[in-house]
Amino acid sequence: MIVKTFDSKKYTNKIEKHAFQKDLINWYDAEKRDLPWRADQDPYKIWVSEIMLQQTKVDTVIPYFQNFITSFPTLNDLAEAEEEKVLKAWEGLGYYSRARNLQAAVREVVEVYESKVPDQPDLLGELKGVGPYTKGAILSIAYEKPEPAVDGNVMRVFSRILAMDDDIANQQTRKKIESCVTDLISHEDPSAFNQGLMELGATVCTPKKPTCLLCPVQEHCQAFEQGIQESLPVKSKAKKQKSLEYFALVFKDENEKYILEKRPETGLLANMWQFIMIDKSEVQKKQLPLYVREKYGWSIKGIKELSPVKHVFSHITWHLTVLEVELEGEIKTEAQASLMKKEKIKELPLPVSHQKIFNQIT
DNA sequence: GAATCGTGGGA
DNA sequence: TTCCCAAGATT
């Protein structure tokens, strides 16, 4: 059997390890930003912050983190909370499965590990939503264990430090860089080492126009030495996204009540609430009254067209034609749909696209 | 391995 | 406008 091996030493041997560690950690200790999740080493709070920070900027996360910890101060509080309250606290942050996975994992920690976040890599990595990066982040930051925590920042920083031209869009590259970090990580302060790499990537070793003149590890950087820092890391481009068109129907009855439905528990915007959507390819606007009568059994008194909503996701763009539809008679809603007043809607977790619709309701 | 899964901000 | 980007994980 042939096993492909990656010789990380081929890269990391070029680095003066202890000087690199010292320069990075001293810089981090002096320059690190004062962020709310750096107030203490509570594994639960570190965990929450790391999940929120996935693919999300620090400035965006700060208020969500503050509110989340106020609402769910401890692991047990989160375990006992209603899922809908958790989703509401996550509303607007995106990637909502993060919130559901976090709560599921926290419940497992309560039941299986007596409410103590595991400090063993294998056990921690089995929890829902805890992948290679988050596992390493919790272990190093909360438990001072010398484990790699390789995110986009670290891949960029290491691509430059080591002058690696591997495509960072390739999954395999993360594993290679994990090996390199394992070679170089400080065993005296793995937390400052890992966070220092990320802090450096976020503030100095930026994707475009890195400020190498301010870099604490400039003298250790192979890319800077070769003058190729602007062309690293190599990253292949994502393909173009699809476009989908829907009617978004704001059904309203005689008592100023609106009809919303809960989305399926898997897939896009799982378990979030929304106004009823109909794929435009299924029905034309003229046919709507007939369609609504056949599918829902409701009679339409009048239709008013509101402003269209365009919403861009990572891989899809929604074009929503928004229609406020007055219904007559008594309304019976199906299992997953509910009739409710505006005040009630405000308590439900809505994706941003449907907040845009809600904000148009008079 | 490639797709899926959100959102807001900046160049 | 359009594109890229941000402390990734899951399927």
Coordinates of C-alpha atoms (C1' of nucleotides) in Angstrom, one line a residue:
Chain A
M1 CA 0.0 0.0 0.0
I2 CA 1.3 3.4 -1.0
V3 CA 0.8 6.1 1.5
K4 CA 1.3 9.7 0.4
T5 CA 3.2 11.5 3.1
F6 CA 3.9 15.2 3.6
D7 CA 7.2 16.1 5.0
S8 CA 6.4 19.2 7.0
K9 CA 10.0 19.5 8.1
K10 CA 11.0 20.3 4.6
Y11 CA 9.3 23.6 5.2
T12 CA 9.5 24.2 8.9
N13 CA 13.2 23.5 9.1
K14 CA 13.9 26.8 7.5
I15 CA 12.3 28.6 10.5
E16 CA 14.2 29.5 13.6
K17 CA 11.6 28.1 15.8
H18 CA 12.2 29.7 19.2
A19 CA 12.8 33.1 17.8
F20 CA 9.7 32.9 15.7
Q21 CA 7.6 31.9 18.7
K22 CA 9.0 34.6 20.8
D23 CA 8.5 37.3 18.2
L24 CA 5.0 36.2 17.5
I25 CA 3.9 35.8 21.1
N26 CA 5.5 39.1 22.3
W27 CA 3.8 41.0 19.6
Y28 CA 0.4 39.3 20.4
D29 CA 0.7 40.1 24.1
A30 CA 1.4 43.7 23.3
E31 CA -0.9 44.3 20.4
K32 CA -3.9 42.0 20.9
R33 CA -7.3 43.5 20.6
D34 CA -9.5 43.7 23.7
L35 CA -12.3 41.3 22.7
P36 CA -15.1 40.1 25.0
W37 CA -14.3 36.4 24.6
R38 CA -10.7 37.2 25.8
A39 CA -11.9 38.2 29.3
D40 CA -11.5 34.7 30.7
Q41 CA -10.8 31.1 29.7
D42 CA -14.2 29.7 30.3
P43 CA -14.3 26.8 27.8
Y44 CA -18.0 27.4 27.1
K45 CA -17.5 31.1 26.2
I46 CA -14.5 30.2 24.1
W47 CA -16.6 27.6 22.3
V48 CA -19.5 30.0 21.6
S49 CA -17.1 32.6 20.3
E50 CA -15.3 30.1 18.0
I51 CA -18.6 28.9 16.5
M52 CA -19.8 32.5 15.9
L53 CA -16.5 33.5 14.4
Q54 CA -16.7 30.8 11.7
Q55 CA -16.7 32.6 8.4
T56 CA -17.8 35.8 10.2
K57 CA -15.9 39.0 11.0
V58 CA -15.0 40.0 14.6
D59 CA -16.9 43.3 14.4
T60 CA -20.1 41.4 13.4
V61 CA -19.7 38.8 16.2
I62 CA -19.1 41.1 19.1
P63 CA -22.7 42.2 19.8
Y64 CA -24.1 38.8 19.1
F65 CA -21.6 37.2 21.5
Q66 CA -22.5 39.7 24.2
N67 CA -26.2 39.2 23.8
F68 CA -25.9 35.4 23.6
I69 CA -23.8 35.1 26.8
T70 CA -26.3 37.4 28.6
S71 CA -29.2 35.2 27.4
F72 CA -27.4 31.9 28.0
P73 CA -24.6 32.6 30.6
T74 CA -23.6 29.0 31.1
L75 CA -23.5 25.7 29.3
N76 CA -26.5 24.5 31.3
D77 CA -28.6 27.5 30.4
L78 CA -28.0 26.9 26.7
A79 CA -28.8 23.2 27.1
E80 CA -32.1 24.0 28.7
A81 CA -33.2 26.8 26.4
E82 CA -35.9 26.4 23.7
E83 CA -34.3 26.0 20.3
E84 CA -36.4 28.8 18.9
K85 CA -34.9 31.2 21.5
V86 CA -31.5 30.2 20.4
L87 CA -32.2 30.7 16.7
K88 CA -33.7 34.1 17.6
A89 CA -30.4 35.0 19.3
W90 CA -28.6 33.9 16.2
E91 CA -31.0 35.8 13.8
G92 CA -29.0 37.8 11.2
L93 CA -25.7 36.0 11.9
G94 CA -26.2 33.3 9.2
Y95 CA -25.2 29.7 8.9
Y96 CA -28.0 28.8 11.3
S97 CA -27.0 25.1 11.6
R98 CA -24.1 26.4 13.7
A99 CA -26.6 27.4 16.4
R100 CA -28.5 24.2 16.3
N101 CA -25.4 22.1 16.3
L102 CA -24.0 24.1 19.2
Q103 CA -27.0 23.5 21.3
A104 CA -27.1 19.8 20.4
A105 CA -23.4 19.5 21.3
V106 CA -23.9 21.4 24.6
R107 CA -26.7 19.1 25.5
E108 CA -24.4 16.2 24.9
V109 CA -21.8 17.7 27.1
V110 CA -24.3 18.1 29.9
E111 CA -25.6 14.6 29.7
V112 CA -22.4 12.7 28.9
Y113 CA -19.6 14.8 30.3
E114 CA -21.3 16.2 33.4
S115 CA -21.4 19.7 31.9
K116 CA -17.6 19.9 31.5
V117 CA -16.3 20.6 28.0
P118 CA -14.0 17.7 27.1
D119 CA -10.3 18.5 26.9
Q120 CA -9.4 15.3 25.0
P121 CA -9.1 15.9 21.2
D122 CA -10.9 12.8 20.2
L123 CA -14.0 13.4 22.4
L124 CA -14.1 17.1 21.6
G125 CA -13.9 16.5 17.9
E126 CA -16.9 14.2 18.0
L127 CA -19.3 17.0 19.1
K128 CA -21.6 18.4 16.5
G129 CA -20.3 21.5 14.8
V130 CA -16.8 21.0 16.2
G131 CA -14.4 20.5 13.3
P132 CA -10.6 20.5 13.1
Y133 CA -10.2 24.2 13.6
T134 CA -12.7 24.7 16.4
K135 CA -11.3 21.7 18.2
G136 CA -7.8 23.1 18.1
A137 CA -9.0 26.5 19.1
I138 CA -10.8 25.3 22.2
L139 CA -8.0 23.0 23.2
S140 CA -5.3 25.6 22.9
I141 CA -7.2 28.7 24.1
A142 CA -9.2 27.2 26.9
Y143 CA -7.0 24.3 27.9
E144 CA -3.5 25.4 26.9
K145 CA -2.8 22.3 24.8
P146 CA -0.4 22.6 21.9
E147 CA -2.8 21.7 19.2
P148 CA -3.0 23.4 15.8
A149 CA -6.0 25.6 15.1
V150 CA -5.8 26.3 11.3
D151 CA -8.3 28.8 9.9
G152 CA -8.1 31.0 6.9
N153 CA -5.8 33.4 8.6
V154 CA -3.3 30.7 9.6
M155 CA -3.4 29.2 6.1
R156 CA -2.6 32.6 4.7
V157 CA 0.1 33.5 7.2
F158 CA 1.8 30.1 6.9
S159 CA 1.6 30.1 3.1
R160 CA 3.6 33.3 3.2
I161 CA 6.0 32.4 6.0
L162 CA 6.8 29.1 4.4
A163 CA 6.4 30.3 0.8
M164 CA 4.0 27.4 0.1
D165 CA 2.1 27.5 -3.2
D166 CA -0.5 24.9 -2.3
D167 CA -4.0 25.9 -3.2
I168 CA -5.7 26.8 0.1
A169 CA -9.1 26.0 -1.4
N170 CA -7.9 22.4 -1.4
Q171 CA -8.9 20.5 1.8
Q172 CA -5.6 18.7 1.8
T173 CA -3.7 22.0 2.2
R174 CA -5.2 22.5 5.7
K175 CA -3.8 19.2 6.8
K176 CA -0.4 20.1 5.6
I177 CA -0.4 23.4 7.4
E178 CA -1.6 21.6 10.5
S179 CA 1.5 19.5 10.4
C180 CA 3.6 22.7 10.0
V181 CA 1.9 24.4 12.9
T182 CA 2.4 21.2 15.0
D183 CA 6.2 21.5 14.3
L184 CA 6.4 25.2 15.2
I185 CA 3.8 25.7 17.9
S186 CA 4.9 27.0 21.3
H187 CA 4.4 24.5 24.1
E188 CA 4.8 27.2 26.7
D189 CA 1.9 29.3 25.4
P190 CA 0.0 27.6 22.6
S191 CA -3.0 29.9 23.2
A192 CA -1.0 33.1 22.4
F193 CA 0.8 31.3 19.5
N194 CA -2.4 30.3 17.8
Q195 CA -4.3 33.5 18.5
G196 CA -1.2 35.4 17.5
L197 CA -1.2 33.8 14.1
M198 CA -4.9 34.6 13.7
E199 CA -4.5 38.2 15.0
L200 CA -1.6 38.7 12.6
G201 CA -3.6 37.4 9.7
A202 CA -6.6 39.7 10.6
T203 CA -4.6 42.9 11.1
V204 CA -1.2 42.7 9.4
C205 CA -0.8 39.7 7.1
T206 CA -4.1 40.6 5.2
P207 CA -5.3 39.0 2.0
K208 CA -4.5 42.2 0.0
K209 CA -1.7 44.6 0.6
P210 CA -0.2 43.0 3.7
T211 CA 1.6 45.6 5.9
C212 CA 4.9 43.7 6.0
L213 CA 6.7 46.7 7.4
L214 CA 4.8 46.3 10.7
C215 CA 5.1 42.6 10.8
P216 CA 6.7 41.1 14.0
V217 CA 7.9 38.0 12.1
Q218 CA 9.0 39.7 8.9
E219 CA 12.5 38.4 9.3
H220 CA 11.1 34.8 9.4
C221 CA 9.0 35.2 6.3
Q222 CA 10.1 33.3 3.2
A223 CA 7.6 35.1 1.0
F224 CA 8.8 38.6 2.1
E225 CA 12.3 37.5 1.5
Q226 CA 11.4 36.5 -2.0
G227 CA 9.1 39.5 -2.5
I228 CA 6.1 37.2 -3.4
Q229 CA 3.9 38.0 -0.4
E230 CA 1.3 39.7 -2.7
S231 CA 0.9 36.5 -4.8
L232 CA 0.3 34.2 -1.9
P233 CA -1.6 32.3 -0.9
V234 CA -2.8 30.5 -4.0
K235 CA -6.5 30.1 -3.9
S236 CA -8.7 28.8 -6.8
K237 CA -11.9 30.7 -7.5
A238 CA -15.4 29.7 -6.6
K239 CA -17.9 29.1 -9.4
K240 CA -20.7 31.4 -10.1
Q241 CA -24.0 31.1 -8.2
K242 CA -27.5 30.4 -9.3
S243 CA -30.5 32.6 -9.3
L244 CA -34.0 31.6 -8.1
E245 CA -37.3 33.5 -8.4
Y246 CA -40.2 33.2 -6.1
F247 CA -43.4 34.9 -5.1
A248 CA -43.3 35.8 -1.4
L249 CA -46.9 35.9 -0.2
V250 CA -47.8 38.0 2.8
F251 CA -51.2 36.6 3.5
K252 CA -53.3 38.8 5.8
D253 CA -56.8 38.0 7.2
E254 CA -59.6 40.3 8.4
N255 CA -58.2 40.4 11.9
E256 CA -54.7 41.8 10.9
K257 CA -53.2 38.4 11.3
Y258 CA -50.5 37.1 9.0
I259 CA -49.6 33.6 7.9
L260 CA -46.0 32.4 8.4
E261 CA -44.5 28.9 8.0
K262 CA -41.6 27.2 9.5
R263 CA -38.9 26.0 7.1
P264 CA -37.9 22.3 7.1
E265 CA -35.4 21.1 9.7
T266 CA -32.6 20.5 7.2
G267 CA -31.1 22.5 4.4
L268 CA -31.2 26.2 3.7
L269 CA -32.3 28.4 6.7
A270 CA -33.4 25.3 8.5
N271 CA -36.2 25.8 11.1
M272 CA -36.3 29.5 10.5
W273 CA -39.7 31.2 9.9
Q274 CA -40.8 32.8 6.6
F275 CA -43.7 34.1 4.6
I276 CA -45.0 31.6 2.2
M277 CA -42.9 31.3 -0.9
I278 CA -43.9 29.9 -4.3
D279 CA -41.5 29.1 -7.0
K280 CA -42.3 31.3 -10.0
S281 CA -41.8 28.5 -12.4
E282 CA -44.8 26.7 -10.8
V283 CA -47.4 29.5 -11.2
Q284 CA -47.9 32.8 -12.9
K285 CA -49.3 35.9 -11.2
K286 CA -52.6 35.7 -12.9
Q287 CA -53.1 32.1 -11.8
L288 CA -52.4 32.9 -8.1
P289 CA -56.0 33.1 -6.9
L290 CA -56.8 29.7 -8.4
Y291 CA -53.6 28.2 -7.2
V292 CA -54.1 29.5 -3.6
R293 CA -57.7 28.2 -3.6
E294 CA -56.6 24.8 -4.7
K295 CA -53.6 24.4 -2.6
Y296 CA -54.7 26.1 0.6
G297 CA -58.5 26.6 0.2
W298 CA -58.3 30.3 0.8
S299 CA -60.1 33.0 -1.2
I300 CA -58.3 36.2 -2.2
K301 CA -60.0 39.5 -1.7
G302 CA -57.2 41.7 -3.0
I303 CA -53.5 41.7 -4.0
K304 CA -51.1 44.6 -3.4
E305 CA -47.6 44.4 -4.8
L306 CA -44.8 45.6 -2.4
S307 CA -41.2 46.3 -3.2
P308 CA -39.3 43.3 -4.6
V309 CA -36.6 41.8 -2.4
K310 CA -33.2 40.6 -3.8
H311 CA -31.2 38.5 -1.4
V312 CA -27.7 37.1 -2.1
F313 CA -26.6 33.9 -0.3
S314 CA -23.2 32.2 -0.6
H315 CA -24.3 30.1 -3.5
I316 CA -27.8 31.3 -4.5
T317 CA -29.5 34.6 -5.2
W318 CA -33.2 35.0 -4.4
H319 CA -35.4 37.3 -6.4
L320 CA -38.7 37.7 -4.5
T321 CA -41.8 39.3 -5.9
V322 CA -43.6 40.4 -2.7
L323 CA -47.3 40.4 -2.7
E324 CA -49.5 41.4 0.2
V325 CA -52.6 39.2 -0.2
E326 CA -55.9 40.0 1.6
L327 CA -57.9 36.9 2.4
E328 CA -61.6 36.7 3.1
G329 CA -63.5 34.4 5.4
E330 CA -62.2 32.0 8.1
I331 CA -58.6 30.8 7.7
K332 CA -57.5 27.4 8.6
T333 CA -53.7 26.9 8.5
E334 CA -51.9 23.7 8.0
A335 CA -49.6 22.0 10.5
Q336 CA -46.4 23.9 9.7
A337 CA -48.1 27.3 9.1
S338 CA -49.4 29.7 11.7
L339 CA -51.7 32.7 11.8
M340 CA -50.3 35.5 14.0
K341 CA -50.2 39.2 14.7
K342 CA -47.2 41.4 14.0
E343 CA -46.1 41.4 17.7
K344 CA -45.8 37.6 17.6
I345 CA -43.8 37.6 14.4
K346 CA -41.2 39.8 16.1
E347 CA -40.5 36.9 18.5
L348 CA -39.8 34.4 15.7
P349 CA -36.4 33.9 14.1
L350 CA -36.7 35.2 10.5
P351 CA -33.9 35.2 8.0
V352 CA -32.8 38.6 6.7
S353 CA -34.6 38.1 3.4
H354 CA -37.9 37.9 5.2
Q355 CA -37.0 40.7 7.7
K356 CA -36.8 42.8 4.5
I357 CA -40.4 41.7 3.7
F358 CA -41.7 42.1 7.3
N359 CA -40.3 45.7 7.4
Q360 CA -42.6 46.6 4.5
I361 CA -45.8 45.6 6.2
T362 CA -47.8 48.6 7.2
Chain B
dG1 C1' -14.1 16.0 -3.5
dA2 C1' -17.4 19.2 -4.5
dA3 C1' -21.6 21.5 -2.8
dT4 C1' -24.1 23.4 0.6
dC5 C1' -24.8 26.6 4.2
dG6 C1' -25.7 33.5 5.5
dT7 C1' -24.6 37.8 5.9
dG8 C1' -22.5 42.4 5.7
dG9 C1' -18.6 45.2 4.4
dG10 C1' -15.0 46.8 1.6
dA11 C1' -12.2 47.4 -2.7
Chain C
dT1 C1' -22.0 46.6 -9.9
dT2 C1' -19.4 42.9 -9.0
dC3 C1' -16.4 40.4 -6.7
dC4 C1' -14.0 38.8 -2.7
dC5 C1' -13.7 38.1 1.8
dA6 C1' -14.5 36.5 7.2
dA7 C1' -11.5 32.7 13.8
dG8 C1' -15.4 26.3 8.8
dA9 C1' -18.4 22.2 9.3
dT10 C1' -21.2 18.9 7.1
dT11 C1' -22.9 15.9 3.6

